[in-house]
XYZ file of N, CA and C in Angstrom:
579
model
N 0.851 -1.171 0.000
C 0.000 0.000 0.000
C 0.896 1.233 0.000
N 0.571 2.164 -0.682
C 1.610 3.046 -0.968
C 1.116 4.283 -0.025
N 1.918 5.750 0.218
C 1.426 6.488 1.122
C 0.703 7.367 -0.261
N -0.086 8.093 0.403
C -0.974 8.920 -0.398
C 0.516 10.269 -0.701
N 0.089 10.931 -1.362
C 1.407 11.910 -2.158
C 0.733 12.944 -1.634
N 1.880 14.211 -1.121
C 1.712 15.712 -0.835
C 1.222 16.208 -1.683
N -0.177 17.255 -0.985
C -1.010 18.396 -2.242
C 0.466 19.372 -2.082
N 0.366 19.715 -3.588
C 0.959 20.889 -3.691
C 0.208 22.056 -3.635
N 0.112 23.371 -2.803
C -0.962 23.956 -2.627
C -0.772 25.132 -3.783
N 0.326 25.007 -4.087
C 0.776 26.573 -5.627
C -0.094 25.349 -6.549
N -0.435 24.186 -7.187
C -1.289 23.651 -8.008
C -2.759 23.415 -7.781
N -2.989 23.422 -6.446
C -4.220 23.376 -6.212
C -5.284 24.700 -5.879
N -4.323 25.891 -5.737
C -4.521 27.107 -5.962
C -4.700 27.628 -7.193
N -3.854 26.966 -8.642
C -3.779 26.873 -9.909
C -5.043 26.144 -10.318
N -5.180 25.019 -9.790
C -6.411 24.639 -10.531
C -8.048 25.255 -10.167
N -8.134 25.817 -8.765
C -9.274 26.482 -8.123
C -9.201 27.804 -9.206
N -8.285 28.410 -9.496
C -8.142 29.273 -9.997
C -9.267 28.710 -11.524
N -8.054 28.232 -11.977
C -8.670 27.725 -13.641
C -10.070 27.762 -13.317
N -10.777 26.697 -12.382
C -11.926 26.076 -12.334
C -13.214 27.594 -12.453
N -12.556 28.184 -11.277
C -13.301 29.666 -11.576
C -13.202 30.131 -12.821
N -12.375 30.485 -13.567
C -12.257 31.389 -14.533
C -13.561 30.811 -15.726
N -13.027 29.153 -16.016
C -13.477 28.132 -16.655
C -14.934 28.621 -16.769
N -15.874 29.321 -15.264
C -17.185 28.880 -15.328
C -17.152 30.105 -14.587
N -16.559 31.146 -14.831
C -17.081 32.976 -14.549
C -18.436 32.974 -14.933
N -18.881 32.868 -16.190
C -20.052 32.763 -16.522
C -21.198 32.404 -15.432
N -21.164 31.268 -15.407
C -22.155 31.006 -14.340
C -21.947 31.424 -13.002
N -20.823 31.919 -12.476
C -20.410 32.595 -11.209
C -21.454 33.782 -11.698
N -21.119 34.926 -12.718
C -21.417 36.142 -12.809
C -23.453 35.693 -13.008
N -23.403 35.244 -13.628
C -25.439 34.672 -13.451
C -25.900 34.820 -12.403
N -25.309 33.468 -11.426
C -25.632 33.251 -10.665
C -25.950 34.498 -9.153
N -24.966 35.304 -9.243
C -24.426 36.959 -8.512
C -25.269 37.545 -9.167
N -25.558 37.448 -9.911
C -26.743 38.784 -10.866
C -28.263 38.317 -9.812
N -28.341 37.016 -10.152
C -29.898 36.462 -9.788
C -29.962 36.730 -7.977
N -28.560 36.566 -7.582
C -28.862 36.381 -5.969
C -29.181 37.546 -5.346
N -28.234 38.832 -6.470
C -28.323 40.293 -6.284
C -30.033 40.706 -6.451
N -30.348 40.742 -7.077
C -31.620 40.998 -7.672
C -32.956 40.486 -6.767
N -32.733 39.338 -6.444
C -33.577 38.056 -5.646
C -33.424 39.330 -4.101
N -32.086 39.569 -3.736
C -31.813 40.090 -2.408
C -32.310 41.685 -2.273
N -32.396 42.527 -3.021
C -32.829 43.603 -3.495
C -34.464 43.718 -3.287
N -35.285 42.774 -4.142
C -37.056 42.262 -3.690
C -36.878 42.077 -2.444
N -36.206 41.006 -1.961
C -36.397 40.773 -0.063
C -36.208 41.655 0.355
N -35.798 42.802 0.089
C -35.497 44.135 0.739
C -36.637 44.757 0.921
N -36.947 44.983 -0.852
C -38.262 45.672 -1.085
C -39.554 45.254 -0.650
N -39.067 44.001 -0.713
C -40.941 43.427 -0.188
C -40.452 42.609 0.828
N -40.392 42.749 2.356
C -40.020 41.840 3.498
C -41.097 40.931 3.902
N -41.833 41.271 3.745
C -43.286 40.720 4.483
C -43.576 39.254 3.428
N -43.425 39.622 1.909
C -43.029 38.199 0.915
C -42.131 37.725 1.040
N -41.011 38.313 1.057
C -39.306 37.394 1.263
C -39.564 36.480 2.894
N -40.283 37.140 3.855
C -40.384 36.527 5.174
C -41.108 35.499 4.871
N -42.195 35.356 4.076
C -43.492 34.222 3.908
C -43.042 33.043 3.231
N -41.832 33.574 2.283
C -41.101 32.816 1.513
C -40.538 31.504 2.055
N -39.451 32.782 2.957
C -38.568 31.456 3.933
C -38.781 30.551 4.930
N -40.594 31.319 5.295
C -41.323 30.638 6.208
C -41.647 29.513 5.635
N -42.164 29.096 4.307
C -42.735 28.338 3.363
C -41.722 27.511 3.465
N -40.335 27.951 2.626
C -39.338 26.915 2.420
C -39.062 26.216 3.396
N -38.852 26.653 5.128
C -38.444 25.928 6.185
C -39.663 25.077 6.412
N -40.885 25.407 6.027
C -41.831 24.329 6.313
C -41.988 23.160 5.399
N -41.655 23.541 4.153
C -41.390 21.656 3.497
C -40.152 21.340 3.720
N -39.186 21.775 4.489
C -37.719 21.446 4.559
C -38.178 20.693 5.659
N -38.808 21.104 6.874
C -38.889 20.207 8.190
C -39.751 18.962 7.565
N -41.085 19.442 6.478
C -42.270 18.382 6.314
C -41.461 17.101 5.427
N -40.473 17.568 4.614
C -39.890 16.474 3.910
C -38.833 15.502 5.532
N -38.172 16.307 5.454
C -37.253 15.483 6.527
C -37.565 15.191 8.120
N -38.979 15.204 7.859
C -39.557 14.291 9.043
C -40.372 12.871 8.434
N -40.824 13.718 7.168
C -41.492 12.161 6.625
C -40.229 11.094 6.078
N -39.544 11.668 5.707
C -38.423 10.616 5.295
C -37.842 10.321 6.403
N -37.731 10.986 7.562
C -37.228 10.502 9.170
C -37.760 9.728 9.523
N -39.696 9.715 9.383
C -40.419 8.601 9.613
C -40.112 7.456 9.103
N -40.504 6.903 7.688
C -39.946 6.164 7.129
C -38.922 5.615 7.265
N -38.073 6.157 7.216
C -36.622 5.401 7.733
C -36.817 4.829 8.996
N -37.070 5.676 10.002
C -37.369 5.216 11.304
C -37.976 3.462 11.445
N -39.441 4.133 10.778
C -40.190 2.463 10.384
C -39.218 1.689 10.424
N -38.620 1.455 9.283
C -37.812 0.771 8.579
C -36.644 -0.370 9.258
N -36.801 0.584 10.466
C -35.549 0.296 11.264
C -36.013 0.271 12.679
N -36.884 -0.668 12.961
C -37.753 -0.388 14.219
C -36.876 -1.062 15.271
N -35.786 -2.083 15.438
C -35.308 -2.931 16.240
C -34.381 -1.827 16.368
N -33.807 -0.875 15.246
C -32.802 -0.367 16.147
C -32.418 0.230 17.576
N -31.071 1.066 17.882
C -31.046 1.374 19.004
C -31.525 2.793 18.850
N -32.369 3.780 19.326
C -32.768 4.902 19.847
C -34.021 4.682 18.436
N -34.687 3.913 18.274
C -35.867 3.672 17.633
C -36.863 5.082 18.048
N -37.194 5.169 19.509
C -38.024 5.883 19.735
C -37.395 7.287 19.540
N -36.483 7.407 20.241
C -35.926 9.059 19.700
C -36.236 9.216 18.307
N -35.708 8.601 17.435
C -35.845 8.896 16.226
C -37.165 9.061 15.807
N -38.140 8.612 16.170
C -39.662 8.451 16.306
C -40.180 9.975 16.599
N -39.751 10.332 17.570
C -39.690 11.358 18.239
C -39.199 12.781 17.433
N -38.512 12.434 16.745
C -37.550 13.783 15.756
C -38.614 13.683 14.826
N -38.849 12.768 13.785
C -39.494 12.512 12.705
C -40.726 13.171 13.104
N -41.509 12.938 14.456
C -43.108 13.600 14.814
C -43.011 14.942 14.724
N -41.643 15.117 15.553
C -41.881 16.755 15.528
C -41.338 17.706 14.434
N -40.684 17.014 13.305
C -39.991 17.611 12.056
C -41.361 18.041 11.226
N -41.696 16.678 11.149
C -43.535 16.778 10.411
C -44.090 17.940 11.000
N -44.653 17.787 12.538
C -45.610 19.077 13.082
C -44.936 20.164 12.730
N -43.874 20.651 12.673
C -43.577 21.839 12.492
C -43.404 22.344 11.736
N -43.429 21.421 10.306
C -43.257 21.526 8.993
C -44.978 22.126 8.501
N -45.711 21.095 8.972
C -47.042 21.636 9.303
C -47.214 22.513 9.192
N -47.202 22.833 10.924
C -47.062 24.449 11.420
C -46.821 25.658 10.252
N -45.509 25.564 10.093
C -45.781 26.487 8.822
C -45.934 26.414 8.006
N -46.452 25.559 7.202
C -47.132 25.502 6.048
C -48.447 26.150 6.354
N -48.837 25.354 7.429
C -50.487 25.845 7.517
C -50.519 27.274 8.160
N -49.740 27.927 8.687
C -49.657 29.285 9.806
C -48.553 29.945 9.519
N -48.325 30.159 8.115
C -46.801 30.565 7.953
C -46.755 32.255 9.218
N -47.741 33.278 9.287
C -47.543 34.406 9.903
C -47.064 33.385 11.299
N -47.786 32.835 12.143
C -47.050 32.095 13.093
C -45.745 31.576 13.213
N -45.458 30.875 12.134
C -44.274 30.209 11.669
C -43.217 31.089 11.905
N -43.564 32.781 10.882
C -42.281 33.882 11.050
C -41.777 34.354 12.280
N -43.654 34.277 13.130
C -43.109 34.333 14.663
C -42.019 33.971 15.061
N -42.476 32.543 15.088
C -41.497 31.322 15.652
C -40.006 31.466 15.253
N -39.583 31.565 13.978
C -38.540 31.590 12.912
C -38.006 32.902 13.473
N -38.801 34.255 13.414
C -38.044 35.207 14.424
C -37.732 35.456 15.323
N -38.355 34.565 16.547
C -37.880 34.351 18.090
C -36.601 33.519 18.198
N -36.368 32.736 17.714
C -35.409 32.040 16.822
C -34.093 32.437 16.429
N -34.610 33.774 15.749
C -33.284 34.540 15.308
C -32.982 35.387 16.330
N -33.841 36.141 17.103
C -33.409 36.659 18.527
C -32.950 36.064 18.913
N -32.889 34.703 19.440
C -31.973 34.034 20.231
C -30.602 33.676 19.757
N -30.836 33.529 18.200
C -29.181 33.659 17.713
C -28.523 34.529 17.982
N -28.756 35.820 17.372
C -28.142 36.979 17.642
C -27.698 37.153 19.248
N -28.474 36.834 19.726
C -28.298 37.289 21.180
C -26.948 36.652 21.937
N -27.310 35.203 21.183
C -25.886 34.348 22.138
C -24.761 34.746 20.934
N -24.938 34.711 19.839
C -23.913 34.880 19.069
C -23.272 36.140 19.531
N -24.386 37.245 19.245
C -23.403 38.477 20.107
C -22.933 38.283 21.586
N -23.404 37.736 22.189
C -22.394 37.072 23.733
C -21.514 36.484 23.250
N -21.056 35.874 22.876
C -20.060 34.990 22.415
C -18.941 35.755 21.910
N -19.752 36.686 20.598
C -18.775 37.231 20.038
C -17.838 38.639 21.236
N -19.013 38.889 21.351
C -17.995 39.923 22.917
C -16.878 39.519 23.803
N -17.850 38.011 24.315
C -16.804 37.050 25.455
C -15.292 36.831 24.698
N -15.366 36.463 23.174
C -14.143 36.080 22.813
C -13.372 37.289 22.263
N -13.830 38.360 21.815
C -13.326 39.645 22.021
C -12.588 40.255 23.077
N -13.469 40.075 23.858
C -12.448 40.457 25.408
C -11.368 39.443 25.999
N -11.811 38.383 25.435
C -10.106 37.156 26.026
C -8.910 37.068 24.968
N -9.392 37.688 23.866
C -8.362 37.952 22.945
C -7.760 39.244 22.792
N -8.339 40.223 23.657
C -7.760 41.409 23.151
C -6.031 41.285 23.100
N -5.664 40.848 23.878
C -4.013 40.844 23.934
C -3.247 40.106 23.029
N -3.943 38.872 22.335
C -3.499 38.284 21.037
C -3.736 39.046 19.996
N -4.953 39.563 19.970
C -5.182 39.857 18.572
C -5.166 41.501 18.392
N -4.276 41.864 18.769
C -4.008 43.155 19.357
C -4.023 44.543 17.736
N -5.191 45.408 17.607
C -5.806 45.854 16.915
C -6.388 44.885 15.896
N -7.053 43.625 16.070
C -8.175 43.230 15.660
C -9.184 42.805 16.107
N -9.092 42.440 17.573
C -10.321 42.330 18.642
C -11.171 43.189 18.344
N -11.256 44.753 18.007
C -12.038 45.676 18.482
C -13.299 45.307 17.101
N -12.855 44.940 16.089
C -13.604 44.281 14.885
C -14.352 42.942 15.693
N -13.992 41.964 15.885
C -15.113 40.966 16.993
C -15.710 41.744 17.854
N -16.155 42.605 18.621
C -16.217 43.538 19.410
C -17.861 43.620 19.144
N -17.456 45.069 17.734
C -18.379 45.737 17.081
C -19.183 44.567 16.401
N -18.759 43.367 15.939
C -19.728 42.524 15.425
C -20.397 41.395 16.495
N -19.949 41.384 17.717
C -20.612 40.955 18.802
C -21.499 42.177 19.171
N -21.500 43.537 19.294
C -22.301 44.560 19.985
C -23.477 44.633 19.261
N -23.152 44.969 17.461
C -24.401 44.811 16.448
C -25.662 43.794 16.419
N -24.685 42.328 16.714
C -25.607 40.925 16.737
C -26.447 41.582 18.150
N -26.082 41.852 19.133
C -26.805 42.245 20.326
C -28.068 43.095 20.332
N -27.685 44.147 19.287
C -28.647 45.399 18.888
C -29.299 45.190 18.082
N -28.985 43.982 17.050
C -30.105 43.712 16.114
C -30.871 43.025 17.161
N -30.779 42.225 17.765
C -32.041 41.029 18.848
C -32.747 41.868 19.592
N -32.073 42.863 19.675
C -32.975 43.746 20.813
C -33.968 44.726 19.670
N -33.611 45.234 18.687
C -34.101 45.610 18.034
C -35.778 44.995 17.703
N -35.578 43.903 17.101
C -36.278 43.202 16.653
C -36.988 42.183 18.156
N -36.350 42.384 18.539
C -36.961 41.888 20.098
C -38.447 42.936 20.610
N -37.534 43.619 20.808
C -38.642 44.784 20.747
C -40.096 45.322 19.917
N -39.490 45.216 19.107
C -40.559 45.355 17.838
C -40.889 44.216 17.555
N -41.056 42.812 18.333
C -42.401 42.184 18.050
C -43.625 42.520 18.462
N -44.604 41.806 18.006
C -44.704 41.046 16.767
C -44.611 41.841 15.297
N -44.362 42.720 15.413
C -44.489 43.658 14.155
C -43.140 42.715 13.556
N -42.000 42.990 13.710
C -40.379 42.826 13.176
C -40.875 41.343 12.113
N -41.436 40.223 13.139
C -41.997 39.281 12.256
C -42.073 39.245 10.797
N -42.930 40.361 10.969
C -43.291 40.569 9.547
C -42.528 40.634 8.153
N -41.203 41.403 8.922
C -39.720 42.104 8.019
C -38.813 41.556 8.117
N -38.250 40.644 9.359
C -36.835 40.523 9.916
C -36.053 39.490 8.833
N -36.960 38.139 9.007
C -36.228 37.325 8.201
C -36.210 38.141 6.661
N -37.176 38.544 5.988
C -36.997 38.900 4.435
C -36.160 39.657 4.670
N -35.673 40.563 5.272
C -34.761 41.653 5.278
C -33.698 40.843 5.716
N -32.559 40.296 6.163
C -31.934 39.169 6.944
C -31.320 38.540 5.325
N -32.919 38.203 4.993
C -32.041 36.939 3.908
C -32.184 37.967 2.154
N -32.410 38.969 2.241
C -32.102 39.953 1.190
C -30.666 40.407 1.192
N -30.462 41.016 2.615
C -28.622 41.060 2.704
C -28.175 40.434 2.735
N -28.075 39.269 2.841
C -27.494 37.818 2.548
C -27.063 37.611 1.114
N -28.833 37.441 0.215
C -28.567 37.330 -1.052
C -27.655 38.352 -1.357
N -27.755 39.905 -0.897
C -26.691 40.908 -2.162
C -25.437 40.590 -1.737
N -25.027 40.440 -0.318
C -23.450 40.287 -0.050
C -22.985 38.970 -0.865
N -23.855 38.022 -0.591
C -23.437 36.696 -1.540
C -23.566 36.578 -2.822
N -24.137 37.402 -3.609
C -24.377 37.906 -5.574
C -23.248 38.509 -5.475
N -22.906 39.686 -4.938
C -21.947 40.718 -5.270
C -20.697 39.871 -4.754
N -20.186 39.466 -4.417
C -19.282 38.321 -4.451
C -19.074 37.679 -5.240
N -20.169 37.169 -5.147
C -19.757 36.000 -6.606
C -19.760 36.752 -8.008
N -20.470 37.832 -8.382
C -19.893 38.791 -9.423
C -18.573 39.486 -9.178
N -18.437 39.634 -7.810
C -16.740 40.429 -7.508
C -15.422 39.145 -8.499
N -16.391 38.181 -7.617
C -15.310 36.540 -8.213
C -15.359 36.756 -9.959
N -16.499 36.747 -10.261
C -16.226 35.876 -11.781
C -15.555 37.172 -12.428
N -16.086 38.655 -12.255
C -14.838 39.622 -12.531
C -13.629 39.578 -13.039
N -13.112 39.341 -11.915
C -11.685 39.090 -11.959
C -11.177 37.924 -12.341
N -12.173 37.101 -12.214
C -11.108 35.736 -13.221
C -11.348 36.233 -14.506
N -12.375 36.586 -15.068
C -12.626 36.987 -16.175
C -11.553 37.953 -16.746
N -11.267 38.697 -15.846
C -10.031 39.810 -15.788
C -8.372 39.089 -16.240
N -8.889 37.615 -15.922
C -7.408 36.575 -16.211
C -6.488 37.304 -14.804
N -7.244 37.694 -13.443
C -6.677 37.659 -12.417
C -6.413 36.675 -11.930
């Protein structure tokens, strides 16, 4: 058995490279559509929110019924019932928003308060134990631990109204930072950068 051979990372940097350039095209599409897509979620939050409410509800309704199933399938195994258990509640909640998506955004935005909230704890806590390593770049973890904090409270506050906006607005800046990227990308390969 032979040993596996060293990546060379100047060729595998060479070929990531190529691979981009190869398919700028569909990089630059793809950045156009996400831009555009993220721009509407802007403009219309209350649809971009109903949207993602929708999508997370056949995302749970599929992968509880196929949780079920499998589950079935496999009834002697070990944690049979847990799994039983995931699959019931993937379904109900898949449900849930399908059938109650304004509920659903509730839910989906209480949700994101709680991200933000620990994420901005987190991001502070490790801000402040690094200041002495990372000495003028902590204060950047800092400000993006303080923001995550002020968005939850924000939107904390302004329920149930925020509901309405948070996620479409959320996943609109998402889409443009992630389009305009990937158009920044195919750019410059295109550029034969």
């Amino acid at each position: 058995m032979s040993s596996p051979q060293p990546v060379d990372p100047n060729a595998a940097r060479a070929a990531v490279a190529r691979a981009i350039r190869e398919h700028a095209t569909f990089f630059l599409v793809e950045g156009i559509i996400l831009l555009v897509l993220g721009v509407l979620a802007i403009l219309l939050p209350p649809f971009a929110t109903l949207a993602v409410t929708i999508i997370f509800g056949w995302i749970f309704l599929v992968s509880g019924m196929i949780g079920f199933v499998t589950t079935m399938g496999a009834r002697g195994a070990p944690g049979f019932w847990w799994s039983l258990v995931s699959a019931v509640l993937a379904t109900a909640a898949g449900l849930v928003l399908l059938i109650q998506p304004a509920g659903g955004a509730l839910s989906l935005t209480l949700l994101l308060v709680a991200f933000f909230a620990v994420e901005g704890v987190v991001s502070v806590l490790y801000a402040l134990e690094h200041r002495r390593e990372l000495s003028g770049r902590w204060e950047w973890m800092l400000v993006s631990g303080i923001i995550d904090l002020v968005l939850a409270g924000i939107i904390l506050a302004g329920l149930p109204g925020t509901a309405a906006w948070a996620l479409g607005v959320l996943v609109g800046v998402n889409m443009i930072f992630g389009g305009s990227a990937l158009i920044a990308m195919a750019l410059h390969a295109r550029q034969g950068g």
